[in-house]
mmCIF file of C-alpha atoms in Angstrom:
data_model
loop_
_atom_site.group_PDB
_atom_site.id
_atom_site.type_symbol
_atom_site.label_atom_id
_atom_site.label_comp_id
_atom_site.label_asym_id
_atom_site.label_seq_id
_atom_site.Cartn_x
_atom_site.Cartn_y
_atom_site.Cartn_z
ATOM 1 C CA MET A 1 0.000 0.000 0.000
ATOM 2 C CA ALA A 2 1.450 3.347 -1.088
ATOM 3 C CA VAL A 3 2.149 5.876 1.592
ATOM 4 C CA PRO A 4 0.612 9.284 0.815
ATOM 5 C CA PRO A 5 3.263 11.987 0.484
ATOM 6 C CA THR A 6 3.559 14.411 3.341
ATOM 7 C CA GLY A 7 3.505 18.154 2.848
ATOM 8 C CA LEU A 8 7.281 18.228 3.362
ATOM 9 C CA THR A 9 7.842 15.540 0.722
ATOM 10 C CA VAL A 10 5.727 17.394 -1.846
ATOM 11 C CA ALA A 11 7.571 20.630 -1.165
ATOM 12 C CA TRP A 12 10.919 18.896 -1.609
ATOM 13 C CA LEU A 13 9.832 17.362 -4.929
ATOM 14 C CA LEU A 14 8.622 20.715 -6.253
ATOM 15 C CA LEU A 15 11.866 22.378 -5.217
ATOM 16 C CA THR A 16 13.865 19.633 -6.898
ATOM 17 C CA VAL A 17 11.991 20.099 -10.172
ATOM 18 C CA CYS A 18 12.437 23.890 -10.092
ATOM 19 C CA GLN A 19 16.147 23.541 -9.480
ATOM 20 C CA GLY A 20 16.532 21.159 -12.383
ATOM 21 C CA LEU A 21 17.951 18.359 -10.271
ATOM 22 C CA ILE A 22 15.590 15.885 -11.942
ATOM 23 C CA PRO A 23 14.500 16.342 -15.550
ATOM 24 C CA SER A 24 10.741 16.126 -15.108
ATOM 25 C CA LEU A 25 7.838 15.107 -12.943
ATOM 26 C CA GLY A 26 4.292 14.715 -14.177
ATOM 27 C CA GLY A 27 5.146 16.261 -17.551
ATOM 28 C CA ILE A 28 6.863 19.323 -16.007
ATOM 29 C CA THR A 29 10.364 19.971 -17.330
ATOM 30 C CA SER A 30 13.051 22.259 -15.987
ATOM 31 C CA THR A 31 14.181 25.210 -18.114
ATOM 32 C CA ARG A 32 16.997 26.231 -15.806
ATOM 33 C CA ALA A 33 20.019 27.582 -17.706
ATOM 34 C CA LYS A 34 22.939 25.202 -17.996
ATOM 35 C CA PRO A 35 26.193 26.023 -16.193
ATOM 36 C CA THR A 36 28.753 28.051 -18.090
ATOM 37 C CA PHE A 37 31.503 25.476 -17.519
ATOM 38 C CA ALA A 38 30.980 23.961 -20.971
ATOM 39 C CA THR A 39 31.505 27.341 -22.585
ATOM 40 C CA MET A 40 34.666 27.925 -20.576
ATOM 41 C CA ALA A 41 35.954 24.456 -21.484
ATOM 42 C CA THR A 42 35.362 25.182 -25.169
ATOM 43 C CA GLN A 43 37.393 28.382 -24.931
ATOM 44 C CA ASP A 44 40.229 26.510 -23.272
ATOM 45 C CA GLU A 45 40.033 23.821 -25.931
ATOM 46 C CA LEU A 46 40.408 26.469 -28.664
ATOM 47 C CA LYS A 47 43.471 27.867 -26.918
ATOM 48 C CA LYS A 48 44.897 24.384 -26.576
ATOM 49 C CA GLN A 49 44.380 23.628 -30.272
ATOM 50 C CA VAL A 50 46.302 26.686 -31.495
ATOM 51 C CA GLY A 51 49.006 26.295 -28.847
ATOM 52 C CA TYR A 52 49.615 22.679 -29.805
ATOM 53 C CA LYS A 53 49.474 23.410 -33.553
ATOM 54 C CA ALA A 54 52.119 26.126 -33.238
ATOM 55 C CA ILE A 55 54.562 23.688 -31.665
ATOM 56 C CA ASP A 56 53.668 20.839 -34.020
ATOM 57 C CA ASP A 57 53.990 22.955 -37.184
ATOM 58 C CA TYR A 58 56.829 25.344 -36.415
ATOM 59 C CA VAL A 59 59.204 23.685 -33.918
ATOM 60 C CA THR A 60 61.719 21.008 -34.849
ATOM 61 C CA SER A 61 64.579 19.400 -32.939
ATOM 62 C CA GLY A 62 67.641 21.550 -32.361
ATOM 63 C CA MET A 63 65.778 24.867 -32.327
ATOM 64 C CA LYS A 64 66.099 27.830 -30.013
ATOM 65 C CA VAL A 65 62.527 28.799 -29.085
ATOM 66 C CA GLY A 66 61.020 31.917 -27.529
ATOM 67 C CA LEU A 67 58.167 31.078 -25.150
ATOM 68 C CA GLY A 68 55.402 33.648 -24.701
ATOM 69 C CA THR A 69 53.283 34.542 -21.699
ATOM 70 C CA GLY A 70 49.562 34.132 -21.035
ATOM 71 C CA SER A 71 46.844 31.493 -20.987
ATOM 72 C CA THR A 72 47.139 30.634 -24.690
ATOM 73 C CA ALA A 73 50.933 30.573 -24.754
ATOM 74 C CA ALA A 74 50.855 28.271 -21.725
ATOM 75 C CA PHE A 75 49.380 25.529 -23.928
ATOM 76 C CA ALA A 76 52.294 25.880 -26.355
ATOM 77 C CA VAL A 77 54.716 25.508 -23.457
ATOM 78 C CA GLU A 78 52.727 22.485 -22.285
ATOM 79 C CA ARG A 79 52.956 20.866 -25.741
ATOM 80 C CA LEU A 80 56.685 21.557 -26.019
ATOM 81 C CA GLY A 81 57.285 19.895 -22.661
ATOM 82 C CA GLU A 82 55.118 16.939 -23.671
ATOM 83 C CA LEU A 83 56.974 16.311 -26.944
ATOM 84 C CA MET A 84 60.371 16.701 -25.299
ATOM 85 C CA ALA A 85 59.428 14.246 -22.549
ATOM 86 C CA ALA A 86 58.344 11.758 -25.223
ATOM 87 C CA GLY A 87 61.606 12.206 -27.143
ATOM 88 C CA THR A 88 59.783 13.500 -30.220
ATOM 89 C CA LEU A 89 61.667 16.800 -29.932
ATOM 90 C CA THR A 90 65.286 16.892 -28.791
ATOM 91 C CA ASP A 91 68.060 19.436 -28.296
ATOM 92 C CA ILE A 92 65.583 22.273 -27.734
ATOM 93 C CA ILE A 93 66.580 25.286 -25.687
ATOM 94 C CA ALA A 94 64.075 28.015 -24.832
ATOM 95 C CA VAL A 95 63.952 31.642 -23.705
ATOM 96 C CA PRO A 96 60.942 32.482 -21.487
ATOM 97 C CA THR A 97 59.320 35.933 -21.623
ATOM 98 C CA SER A 98 58.218 36.118 -17.979
ATOM 99 C CA VAL A 99 58.772 34.643 -14.552
ATOM 100 C CA ARG A 100 55.484 32.724 -14.919
ATOM 101 C CA THR A 101 56.582 31.129 -18.181
ATOM 102 C CA LYS A 102 60.014 30.350 -16.740
ATOM 103 C CA GLU A 103 58.440 28.515 -13.822
ATOM 104 C CA GLN A 104 56.102 26.529 -16.086
ATOM 105 C CA ALA A 105 58.927 25.551 -18.452
ATOM 106 C CA GLU A 106 61.174 24.479 -15.569
ATOM 107 C CA SER A 107 58.391 22.311 -14.145
ATOM 108 C CA LEU A 108 58.171 20.530 -17.530
ATOM 109 C CA GLY A 109 61.909 19.962 -17.816
ATOM 110 C CA ILE A 110 62.418 22.344 -20.753
ATOM 111 C CA PRO A 111 66.053 23.575 -20.853
ATOM 112 C CA LEU A 112 66.188 27.364 -20.607
ATOM 113 C CA THR A 113 68.607 30.070 -21.640
ATOM 114 C CA THR A 114 68.573 33.863 -22.071
ATOM 115 C CA LEU A 115 69.262 36.383 -24.797
ATOM 116 C CA ASP A 116 72.591 37.016 -23.067
ATOM 117 C CA GLU A 117 73.650 33.599 -24.376
ATOM 118 C CA PHE A 118 71.809 33.639 -27.717
ATOM 119 C CA SER A 119 70.888 36.889 -29.441
ATOM 120 C CA SER A 120 68.866 35.193 -32.180
ATOM 121 C CA LEU A 121 66.159 32.539 -32.034
ATOM 122 C CA ASP A 122 64.633 30.219 -34.605
ATOM 123 C CA VAL A 123 61.029 30.818 -33.595
ATOM 124 C CA ALA A 124 58.950 32.559 -30.919
ATOM 125 C CA ILE A 125 55.364 31.623 -30.079
ATOM 126 C CA ASP A 126 52.966 33.849 -28.162
ATOM 127 C CA GLY A 127 49.367 35.026 -27.891
ATOM 128 C CA ALA A 128 47.964 38.513 -28.511
ATOM 129 C CA ASP A 129 45.227 40.728 -27.113
ATOM 130 C CA GLU A 130 44.255 42.153 -30.531
ATOM 131 C CA VAL A 131 45.190 41.401 -34.156
ATOM 132 C CA ASP A 132 44.362 43.829 -36.989
ATOM 133 C CA PRO A 133 44.021 42.943 -40.724
ATOM 134 C CA GLN A 134 47.712 43.776 -41.305
ATOM 135 C CA LEU A 135 48.607 41.378 -38.449
ATOM 136 C CA ASN A 136 49.789 44.192 -36.213
ATOM 137 C CA LEU A 137 49.195 43.356 -32.572
ATOM 138 C CA VAL A 138 48.328 44.715 -29.167
ATOM 139 C CA LYS A 139 50.100 42.747 -26.449
ATOM 140 C CA GLY A 140 50.814 43.285 -22.781
ATOM 141 C CA GLY A 141 47.522 42.620 -21.037
ATOM 142 C CA GLY A 142 49.524 40.203 -18.912
ATOM 143 C CA GLY A 143 52.219 42.772 -18.184
ATOM 144 C CA ALA A 144 55.111 41.019 -19.985
ATOM 145 C CA LEU A 145 55.224 43.246 -23.074
ATOM 146 C CA LEU A 146 58.867 44.356 -22.757
ATOM 147 C CA ARG A 147 60.335 40.868 -22.379
ATOM 148 C CA GLU A 148 57.948 39.529 -25.008
ATOM 149 C CA LYS A 149 59.084 42.119 -27.541
ATOM 150 C CA MET A 150 62.767 41.647 -26.742
ATOM 151 C CA VAL A 151 62.464 37.904 -27.352
ATOM 152 C CA GLU A 152 60.091 37.948 -30.297
ATOM 153 C CA ILE A 153 61.840 40.654 -32.296
ATOM 154 C CA VAL A 154 65.023 38.539 -32.544
ATOM 155 C CA ALA A 155 63.212 35.379 -33.719
ATOM 156 C CA ASP A 156 63.416 34.313 -37.360
ATOM 157 C CA LYS A 157 59.700 33.489 -37.137
ATOM 158 C CA PHE A 158 57.126 34.952 -34.758
ATOM 159 C CA ILE A 159 54.012 32.791 -34.572
ATOM 160 C CA VAL A 160 50.919 34.323 -32.942
ATOM 161 C CA ILE A 161 48.217 32.068 -31.475
ATOM 162 C CA VAL A 162 44.713 33.428 -30.799
ATOM 163 C CA ASP A 163 41.021 32.630 -30.915
ATOM 164 C CA GLU A 164 38.838 34.540 -33.366
ATOM 165 C CA SER A 165 37.579 36.958 -30.690
ATOM 166 C CA LYS A 166 41.004 38.666 -30.805
ATOM 167 C CA LEU A 167 40.609 39.722 -34.455
ATOM 168 C CA CYS A 168 39.641 43.373 -35.015
ATOM 169 C CA ASP A 169 39.263 45.898 -37.812
ATOM 170 C CA ALA A 170 41.663 48.348 -36.131
ATOM 171 C CA LEU A 171 43.671 48.499 -32.916
ATOM 172 C CA GLY A 172 42.565 50.597 -29.966
ATOM 173 C CA PRO A 173 38.991 50.424 -28.759
ATOM 174 C CA GLY A 174 38.786 46.665 -28.308
ATOM 175 C CA PHE A 175 41.643 46.382 -25.801
ATOM 176 C CA PRO A 176 43.691 49.015 -23.954
ATOM 177 C CA ILE A 177 47.199 49.494 -25.344
ATOM 178 C CA PRO A 178 49.735 49.037 -22.520
ATOM 179 C CA VAL A 179 52.827 51.196 -22.178
ATOM 180 C CA GLU A 180 55.624 50.249 -19.783
ATOM 181 C CA ILE A 181 57.114 53.330 -18.106
ATOM 182 C CA THR A 182 59.671 54.128 -15.428
ATOM 183 C CA PRO A 183 58.287 54.720 -11.919
ATOM 184 C CA PHE A 184 60.307 57.961 -11.722
ATOM 185 C CA CYS A 185 57.987 60.915 -12.442
ATOM 186 C CA HIS A 186 55.358 58.586 -13.854
ATOM 187 C CA GLU A 187 52.613 61.228 -13.719
ATOM 188 C CA HIS A 188 54.753 63.472 -15.915
ATOM 189 C CA THR A 189 55.289 60.617 -18.388
ATOM 190 C CA LYS A 190 51.554 59.943 -18.395
ATOM 191 C CA ARG A 191 50.829 63.546 -19.450
ATOM 192 C CA VAL A 192 53.517 63.454 -22.144
ATOM 193 C CA VAL A 193 52.118 60.213 -23.576
ATOM 194 C CA GLU A 194 48.574 61.583 -23.742
ATOM 195 C CA ALA A 195 49.859 64.654 -25.612
ATOM 196 C CA LEU A 196 51.734 62.776 -28.351
ATOM 197 C CA PRO A 197 50.516 63.851 -31.829
ATOM 198 C CA ALA A 198 49.264 60.371 -32.750
ATOM 199 C CA LEU A 199 47.389 60.052 -29.444
ATOM 200 C CA ALA A 200 46.321 63.554 -28.375
ATOM 201 C CA GLY A 201 42.584 63.753 -27.747
ATOM 202 C CA LYS A 202 42.132 60.117 -28.743
ATOM 203 C CA CYS A 203 42.913 58.176 -25.581
ATOM 204 C CA LYS A 204 42.949 58.275 -21.802
ATOM 205 C CA ALA A 205 46.040 56.924 -20.075
ATOM 206 C CA VAL A 206 45.313 55.037 -16.842
ATOM 207 C CA LEU A 207 47.991 53.814 -14.443
ATOM 208 C CA ARG A 208 47.556 50.073 -13.894
ATOM 209 C CA LEU A 209 46.892 49.242 -10.226
ATOM 210 C CA GLY A 210 47.248 45.977 -8.344
ATOM 211 C CA SER A 211 48.681 43.008 -10.210
ATOM 212 C CA SER A 212 50.689 43.633 -13.371
ATOM 213 C CA THR A 213 49.444 40.340 -14.849
ATOM 214 C CA ASN A 214 46.056 41.727 -15.912
ATOM 215 C CA ASN A 215 44.614 45.122 -16.785
ATOM 216 C CA GLN A 216 41.888 45.049 -14.138
ATOM 217 C CA VAL A 217 42.000 47.211 -11.015
ATOM 218 C CA ASP A 218 42.704 44.652 -8.299
ATOM 219 C CA GLY A 219 44.691 46.731 -5.821
ATOM 220 C CA ASP A 220 45.502 50.223 -4.623
ATOM 221 C CA GLU A 221 49.200 50.426 -5.481
ATOM 222 C CA PRO A 222 50.761 50.779 -8.953
ATOM 223 C CA ALA A 223 51.255 47.469 -10.706
ATOM 224 C CA VAL A 224 54.934 46.535 -10.996
ATOM 225 C CA THR A 225 56.253 44.473 -13.912
ATOM 226 C CA ASP A 226 58.932 41.775 -13.740
ATOM 227 C CA ASN A 227 61.339 44.578 -14.705
ATOM 228 C CA GLY A 228 60.328 46.855 -11.806
ATOM 229 C CA ASN A 229 58.424 49.315 -13.997
ATOM 230 C CA TYR A 230 54.858 50.689 -14.098
ATOM 231 C CA ILE A 231 52.258 50.270 -16.839
ATOM 232 C CA LEU A 232 49.945 52.817 -18.423
ATOM 233 C CA ASP A 233 46.879 51.401 -20.182
ATOM 234 C CA LEU A 234 45.744 53.618 -23.068
ATOM 235 C CA ASN A 235 41.967 53.480 -23.484
ATOM 236 C CA PHE A 236 40.568 54.492 -26.888
ATOM 237 C CA ASP A 237 36.984 55.296 -27.867
ATOM 238 C CA GLU A 238 37.820 55.264 -31.582
ATOM 239 C CA PRO A 239 40.202 53.105 -33.619
ATOM 240 C CA LEU A 240 43.841 54.102 -33.689
ATOM 241 C CA THR A 241 44.219 55.640 -37.153
ATOM 242 C CA ASP A 242 48.007 55.337 -37.471
ATOM 243 C CA ALA A 243 49.386 52.541 -35.302
ATOM 244 C CA PRO A 244 52.943 52.690 -36.734
ATOM 245 C CA ALA A 245 53.152 56.440 -35.967
ATOM 246 C CA ALA A 246 51.842 55.892 -32.436
ATOM 247 C CA ALA A 247 54.387 53.112 -31.921
ATOM 248 C CA ALA A 248 57.268 55.279 -33.106
ATOM 249 C CA GLN A 249 56.243 58.283 -30.992
ATOM 250 C CA LEU A 250 55.805 56.170 -27.861
ATOM 251 C CA LYS A 251 59.192 54.517 -28.336
ATOM 252 C CA ALA A 252 60.853 57.930 -28.724
ATOM 253 C CA THR A 253 59.341 59.301 -25.491
ATOM 254 C CA CYS A 254 61.753 59.688 -22.589
ATOM 255 C CA GLY A 255 60.333 57.772 -19.615
ATOM 256 C CA VAL A 256 58.675 55.153 -21.822
ATOM 257 C CA VAL A 257 60.511 51.821 -21.688
ATOM 258 C CA ASP A 258 58.416 50.154 -24.406
ATOM 259 C CA HIS A 259 54.829 49.692 -25.539
ATOM 260 C CA GLY A 260 52.362 46.959 -26.471
ATOM 261 C CA LEU A 261 52.097 47.789 -30.174
ATOM 262 C CA PHE A 262 53.834 45.009 -32.121
ATOM 263 C CA ILE A 263 54.066 46.417 -35.639
ATOM 264 C CA GLY A 264 55.250 44.393 -38.642
ATOM 265 C CA MET A 265 56.657 41.565 -36.529
ATOM 266 C CA THR A 266 54.220 38.732 -37.239
ATOM 267 C CA THR A 267 55.165 35.762 -39.434
ATOM 268 C CA ALA A 268 51.833 33.967 -39.107
ATOM 269 C CA VAL A 269 48.703 33.981 -36.952
ATOM 270 C CA ILE A 270 47.068 30.672 -36.044
ATOM 271 C CA ILE A 271 43.387 31.319 -35.343
ATOM 272 C CA ALA A 272 40.907 29.036 -33.602
ATOM 273 C CA GLY A 273 37.302 29.718 -34.520
ATOM 274 C CA SER A 274 33.855 28.213 -34.840
ATOM 275 C CA ASP A 275 34.814 26.814 -38.253
ATOM 276 C CA GLY A 276 38.059 25.270 -37.094
ATOM 277 C CA ILE A 277 41.709 26.296 -37.271
ATOM 278 C CA SER A 278 43.014 28.745 -39.887
ATOM 279 C CA VAL A 279 46.371 30.414 -40.534
ATOM 280 C CA LYS A 280 46.904 33.984 -41.762
ATOM 281 C CA GLU A 281 50.155 35.382 -43.102
ATOM 282 C CA PRO A 282 51.080 38.969 -44.115
#
């Protein structure tokens, strides 16, 4: 003989249905939104695909390799370590572009060196925050722009790995352009940067606060890079009309160490998108 449900039991069953813990009861189905984990996993999978492809397609045994910084570049480092551990790649030596990348590479047993030992590299692999149609880049959201540029500019090939969300019609409004500056008289340098002919009236320079590894405000003190410098993030409302001119003027400014505009450096961009993996070249 069935036992009639108590009021508490009925309430529990109704709550269970509403929360989507069981798919249906008496023809009632839950319409609760699915967790976002699947979406996040898909994004990580895209990053993994381009990171692995860069190593598979552009790195061979005996090479000197520049290793970038960031969540996408980390997958390339992971793949390099995997292939070296398997013996598929041998006699590789790498130059990391940040303390974070150095620590990851060391944990994977990848032999490391510096530009003091080797002033030219066979290939460098890194992500980007924005890529324009000419394959110019904005980099430095993770705060490693100076070391990244020093390593990647001396590589015979510079391979950029991104997902399609990083593609843009023009640099500027989609992602702040970082500028690494000296702490000394940084407010003065900020004013000088904002007044440069290619930038005047077009951007607002904001001192990065908190951690240097992202461009979000997550602290009260100036963010400090691995090199002991500060970062200005240049926020644009309109596209940057002459990125090469802006790059040249920033580089020539006393107090500016370097900037996140990577102009004319890209050999190829590997792009992960909804239709699969594609490669663009200049």
